[in-house]
CSV table of C-alpha atoms in Angstrom, one decimal:
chain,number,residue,atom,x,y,z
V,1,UNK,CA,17.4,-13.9,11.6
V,2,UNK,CA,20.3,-11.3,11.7
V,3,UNK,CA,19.9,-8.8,14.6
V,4,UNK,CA,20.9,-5.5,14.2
V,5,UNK,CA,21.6,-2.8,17.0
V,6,UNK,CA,22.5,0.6,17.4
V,7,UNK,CA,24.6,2.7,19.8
V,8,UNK,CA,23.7,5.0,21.2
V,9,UNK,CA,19.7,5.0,21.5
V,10,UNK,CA,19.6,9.0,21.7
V,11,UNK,CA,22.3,11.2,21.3
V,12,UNK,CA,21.1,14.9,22.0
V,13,UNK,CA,24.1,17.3,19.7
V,14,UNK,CA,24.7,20.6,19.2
V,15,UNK,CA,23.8,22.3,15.9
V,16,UNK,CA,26.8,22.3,13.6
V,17,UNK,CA,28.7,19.6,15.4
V,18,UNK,CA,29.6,15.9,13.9
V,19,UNK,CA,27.1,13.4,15.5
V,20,UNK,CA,28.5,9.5,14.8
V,21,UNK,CA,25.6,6.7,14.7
V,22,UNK,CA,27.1,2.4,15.2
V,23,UNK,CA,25.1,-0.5,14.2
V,24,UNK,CA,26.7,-3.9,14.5
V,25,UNK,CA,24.9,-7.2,13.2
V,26,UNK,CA,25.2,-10.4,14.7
V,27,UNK,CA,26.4,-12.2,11.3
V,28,UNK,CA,28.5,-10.9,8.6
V,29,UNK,CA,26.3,-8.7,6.4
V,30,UNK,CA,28.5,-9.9,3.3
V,31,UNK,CA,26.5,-11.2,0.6
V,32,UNK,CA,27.4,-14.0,-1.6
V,33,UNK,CA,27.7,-11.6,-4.7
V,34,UNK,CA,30.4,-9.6,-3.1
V,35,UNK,CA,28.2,-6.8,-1.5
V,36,UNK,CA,27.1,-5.8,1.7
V,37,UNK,CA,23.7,-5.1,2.1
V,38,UNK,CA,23.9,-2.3,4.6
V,39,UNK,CA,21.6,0.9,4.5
V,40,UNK,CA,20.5,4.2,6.6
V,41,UNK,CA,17.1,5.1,6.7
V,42,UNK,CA,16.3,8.7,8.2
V,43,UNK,CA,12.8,9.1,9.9
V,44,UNK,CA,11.7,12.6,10.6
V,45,UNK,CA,9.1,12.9,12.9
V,46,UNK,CA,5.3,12.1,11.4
V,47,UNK,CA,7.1,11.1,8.1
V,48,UNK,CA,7.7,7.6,6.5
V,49,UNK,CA,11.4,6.8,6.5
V,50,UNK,CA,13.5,8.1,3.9
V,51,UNK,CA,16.5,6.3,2.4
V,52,UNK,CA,19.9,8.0,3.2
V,53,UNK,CA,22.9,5.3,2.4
V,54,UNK,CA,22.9,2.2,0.9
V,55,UNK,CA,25.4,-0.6,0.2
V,56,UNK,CA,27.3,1.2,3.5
V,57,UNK,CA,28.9,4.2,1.8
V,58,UNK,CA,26.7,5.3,-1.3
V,59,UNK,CA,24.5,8.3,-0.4
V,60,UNK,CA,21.6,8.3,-2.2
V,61,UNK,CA,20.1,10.7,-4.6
V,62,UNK,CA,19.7,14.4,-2.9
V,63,UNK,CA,21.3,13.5,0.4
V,64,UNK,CA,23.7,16.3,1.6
V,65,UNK,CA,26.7,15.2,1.5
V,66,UNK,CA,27.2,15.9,5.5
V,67,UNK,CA,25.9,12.3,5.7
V,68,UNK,CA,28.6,9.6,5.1
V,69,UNK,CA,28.8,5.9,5.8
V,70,UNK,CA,31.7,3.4,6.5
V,71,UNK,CA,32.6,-0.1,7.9
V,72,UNK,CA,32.8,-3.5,6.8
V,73,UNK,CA,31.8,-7.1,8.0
V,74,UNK,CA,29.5,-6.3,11.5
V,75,UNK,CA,30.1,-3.2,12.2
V,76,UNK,CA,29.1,0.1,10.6
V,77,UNK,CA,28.8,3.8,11.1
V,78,UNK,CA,27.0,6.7,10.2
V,79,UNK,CA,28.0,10.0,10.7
V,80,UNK,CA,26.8,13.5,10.2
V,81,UNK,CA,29.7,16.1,9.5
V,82,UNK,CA,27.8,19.1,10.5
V,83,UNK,CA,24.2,18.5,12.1
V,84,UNK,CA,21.7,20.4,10.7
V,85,UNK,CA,18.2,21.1,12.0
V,86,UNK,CA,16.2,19.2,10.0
V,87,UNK,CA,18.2,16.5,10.6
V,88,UNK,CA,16.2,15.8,13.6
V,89,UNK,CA,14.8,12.8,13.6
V,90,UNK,CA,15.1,8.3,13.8
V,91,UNK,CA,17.9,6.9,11.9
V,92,UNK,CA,17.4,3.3,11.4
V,93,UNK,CA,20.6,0.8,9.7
V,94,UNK,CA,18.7,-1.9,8.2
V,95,UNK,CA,19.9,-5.3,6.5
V,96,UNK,CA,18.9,-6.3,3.2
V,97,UNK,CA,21.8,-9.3,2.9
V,98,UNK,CA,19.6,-12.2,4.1
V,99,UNK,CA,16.0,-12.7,4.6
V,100,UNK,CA,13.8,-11.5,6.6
V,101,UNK,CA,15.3,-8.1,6.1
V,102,UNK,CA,15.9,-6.5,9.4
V,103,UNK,CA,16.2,-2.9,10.8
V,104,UNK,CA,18.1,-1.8,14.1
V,105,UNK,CA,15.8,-0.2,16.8
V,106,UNK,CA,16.6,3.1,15.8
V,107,UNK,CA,18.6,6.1,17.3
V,108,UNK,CA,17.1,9.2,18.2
V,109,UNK,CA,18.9,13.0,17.3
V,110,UNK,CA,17.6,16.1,18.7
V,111,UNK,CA,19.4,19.3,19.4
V,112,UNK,CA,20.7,20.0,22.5
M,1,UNK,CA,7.2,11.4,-9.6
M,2,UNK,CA,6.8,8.1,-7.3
M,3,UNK,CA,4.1,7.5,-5.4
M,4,UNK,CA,2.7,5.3,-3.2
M,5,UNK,CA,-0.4,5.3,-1.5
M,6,UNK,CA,-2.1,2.5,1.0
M,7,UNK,CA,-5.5,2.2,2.1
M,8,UNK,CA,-7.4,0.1,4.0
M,9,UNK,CA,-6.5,0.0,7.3
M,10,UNK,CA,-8.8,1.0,10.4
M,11,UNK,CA,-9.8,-1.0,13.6
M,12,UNK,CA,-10.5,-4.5,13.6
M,13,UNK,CA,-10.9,-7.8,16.2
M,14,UNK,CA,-8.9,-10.1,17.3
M,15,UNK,CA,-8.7,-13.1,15.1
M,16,UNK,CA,-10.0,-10.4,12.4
M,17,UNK,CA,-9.0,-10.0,8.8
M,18,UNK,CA,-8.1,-7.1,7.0
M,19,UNK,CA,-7.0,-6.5,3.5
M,20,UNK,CA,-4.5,-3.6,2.5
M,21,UNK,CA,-4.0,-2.1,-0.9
M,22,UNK,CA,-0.9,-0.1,-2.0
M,23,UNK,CA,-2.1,2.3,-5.6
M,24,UNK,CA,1.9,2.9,-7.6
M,25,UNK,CA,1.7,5.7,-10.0
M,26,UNK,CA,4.7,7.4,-11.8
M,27,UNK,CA,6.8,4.4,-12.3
M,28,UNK,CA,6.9,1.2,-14.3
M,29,UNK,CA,5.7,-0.5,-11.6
M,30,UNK,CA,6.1,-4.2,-13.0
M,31,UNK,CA,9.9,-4.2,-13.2
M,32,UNK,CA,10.2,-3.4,-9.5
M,33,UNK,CA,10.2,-5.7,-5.9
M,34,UNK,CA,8.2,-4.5,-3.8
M,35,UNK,CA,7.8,-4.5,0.3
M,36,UNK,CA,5.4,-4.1,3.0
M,37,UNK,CA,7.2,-2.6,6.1
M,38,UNK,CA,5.3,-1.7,9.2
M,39,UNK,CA,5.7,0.1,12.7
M,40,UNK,CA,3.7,-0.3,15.5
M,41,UNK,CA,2.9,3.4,17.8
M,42,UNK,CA,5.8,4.4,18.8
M,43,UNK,CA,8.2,1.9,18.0
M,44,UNK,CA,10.9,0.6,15.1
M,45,UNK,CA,10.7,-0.8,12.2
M,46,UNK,CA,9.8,-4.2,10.8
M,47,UNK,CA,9.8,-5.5,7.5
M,48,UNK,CA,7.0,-7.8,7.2
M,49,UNK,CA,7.2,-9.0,3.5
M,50,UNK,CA,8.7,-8.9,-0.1
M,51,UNK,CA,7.5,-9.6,-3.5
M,52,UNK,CA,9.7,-9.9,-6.7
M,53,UNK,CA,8.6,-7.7,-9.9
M,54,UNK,CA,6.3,-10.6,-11.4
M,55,UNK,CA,4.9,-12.1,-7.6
M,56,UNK,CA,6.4,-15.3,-8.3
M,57,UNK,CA,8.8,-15.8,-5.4
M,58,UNK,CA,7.5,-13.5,-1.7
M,59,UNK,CA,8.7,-13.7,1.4
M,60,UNK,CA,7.7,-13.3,4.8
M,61,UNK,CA,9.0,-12.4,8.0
M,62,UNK,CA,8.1,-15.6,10.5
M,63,UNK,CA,5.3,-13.7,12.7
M,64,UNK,CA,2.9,-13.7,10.0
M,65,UNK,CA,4.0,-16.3,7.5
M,66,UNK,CA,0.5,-18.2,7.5
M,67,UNK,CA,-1.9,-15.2,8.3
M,68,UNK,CA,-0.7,-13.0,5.8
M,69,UNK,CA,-0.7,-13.2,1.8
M,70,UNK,CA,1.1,-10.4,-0.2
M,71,UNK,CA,0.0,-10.4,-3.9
M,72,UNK,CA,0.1,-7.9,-6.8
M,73,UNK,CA,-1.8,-7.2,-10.0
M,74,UNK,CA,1.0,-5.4,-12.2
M,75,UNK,CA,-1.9,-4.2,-14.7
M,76,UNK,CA,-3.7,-2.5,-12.0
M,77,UNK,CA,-0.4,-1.3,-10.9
M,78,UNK,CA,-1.5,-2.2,-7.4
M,79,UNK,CA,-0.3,-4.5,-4.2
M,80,UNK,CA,-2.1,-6.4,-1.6
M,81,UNK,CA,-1.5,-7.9,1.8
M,82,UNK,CA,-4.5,-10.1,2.8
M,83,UNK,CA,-4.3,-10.1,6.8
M,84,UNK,CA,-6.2,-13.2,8.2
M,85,UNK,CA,-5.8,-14.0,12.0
M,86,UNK,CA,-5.0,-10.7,13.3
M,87,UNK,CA,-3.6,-10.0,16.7
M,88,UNK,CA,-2.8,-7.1,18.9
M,89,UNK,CA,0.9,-7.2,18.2
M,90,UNK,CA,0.4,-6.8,14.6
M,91,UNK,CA,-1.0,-3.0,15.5
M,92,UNK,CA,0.8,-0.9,13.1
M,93,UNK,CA,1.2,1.6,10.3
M,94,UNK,CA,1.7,-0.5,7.6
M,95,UNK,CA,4.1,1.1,4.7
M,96,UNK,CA,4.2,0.1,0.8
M,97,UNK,CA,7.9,0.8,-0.2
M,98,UNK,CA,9.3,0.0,-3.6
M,99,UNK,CA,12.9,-1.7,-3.5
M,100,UNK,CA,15.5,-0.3,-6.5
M,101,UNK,CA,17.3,-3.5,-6.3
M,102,UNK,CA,18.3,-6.1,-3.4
M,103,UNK,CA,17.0,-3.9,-0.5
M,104,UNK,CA,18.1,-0.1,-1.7
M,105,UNK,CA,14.2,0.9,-0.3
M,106,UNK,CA,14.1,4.2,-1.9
M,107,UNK,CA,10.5,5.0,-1.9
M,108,UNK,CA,7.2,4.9,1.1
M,109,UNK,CA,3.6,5.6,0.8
M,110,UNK,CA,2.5,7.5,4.0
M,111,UNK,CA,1.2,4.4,5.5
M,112,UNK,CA,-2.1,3.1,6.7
M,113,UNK,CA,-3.1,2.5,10.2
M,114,UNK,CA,-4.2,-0.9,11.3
M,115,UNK,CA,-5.2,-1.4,14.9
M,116,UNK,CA,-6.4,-4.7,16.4
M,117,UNK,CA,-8.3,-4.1,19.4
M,118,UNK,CA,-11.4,-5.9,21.0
């Protein structure tokens, strides 16, 4: 199975300041089609997860466009250009390239 | 709009079966794959199986290939995950999610609560 992890495991910003998000899988996420596989999932708190990017860089429908995504191969980043309150919350990268599907243990933002 | 809602869970035994339905309303639900993801108190989360738009090819992940059977009935616009053998470590709310294509999960029920508790 491909194991996904995340740095940091909590990262405490400040409201209106850039907060930056790694994951890094243990095999090449690269699909034989050509694609990578590689999304975001947001989880506010008592809520089911919510998809933010997928395919590393596409933000989904209605995200703000404060959330970005980059990287390539095994590594991968999310960042948040301004953080917002309601962006408080779990953010999960998760693999859909090979099965089982697999999700990093999650990083935790709060305000500071 | 999409929705999603479980049902089904509650507490059950060790070695106790459970079976979890997933009601889709406000899409065509036949021409989509669909997943049951799940996340025990507390923690992450953990896919725990897929099924294509017709239910001919699923997929589990290995710690509960065996115990549990996902199924759908597309004219009842419903999905099903049969949980024989249950154990502690599969405590959990369990999640119906509807995949766009090859992972892009872009829709959750609220999730049902199973617990597995003597």
């Amino acid at each position: 199975d491909i194991v996904m992890t995340q740095t940091p495991l909590s990262s405490p910003v400040t409201l209106g300041q850039p907060a930056s998000i790694s994951c890094r899988s243990s095999q090449s996420l690269v699909h034989g089609d050509g694609n990578t596989y590689l999304s975001w999932l947001q989880q506010r708190p008592g809520q089911p997860p919510r998809l933010l990017i997928y395919k590393i860089s596409n933000r989904f429908s209605g995200v703000p466009d404060r959330f970005s995504g980059s990287g390539a191969g095994t590594d991968f980043t999310l960042k948040i250009s301004r953080v917002a309150a309601e962006d408080v919350g779990v953010y999960y990268c998760m693999q859909a390239t090979q099965f089982p599907f697999t999700f990093g243990p999650g990083t935790k933002v709060d305000i500071k | 709009q999409v929705q999603l809602v479980e049902s089904g869970g509650g507490l059950v035994k060790p070695g106790g079966s459970l079976r979890l339905s997933c009601a889709a309303s406000g899409f065509t639900f036949s021409d989509f794959y669909m997943s049951w993801i799940r996340q025990a108190p507390g923690k992450g989360l953990e896919w725990v199986s897929y099924i294509s738009s017709s239910g001919g090819a699923i997929y589990y992940v290995d710690s509960v290939k065996g115990r549990f059977t996902f199924s759908r009935d597309n004219a009842k616009n419903s999905l099903y995950l049969q949980m024989n053998s249950l154990r502690a470590e599969d405590t959990a709310v369990y999640y119906c999610a509807r995949d766009l294509d090859s992972g892009r999960i872009d829709s959750w029920g609220q999730g049902t609560l199973v617990t597995v508790s003597s």
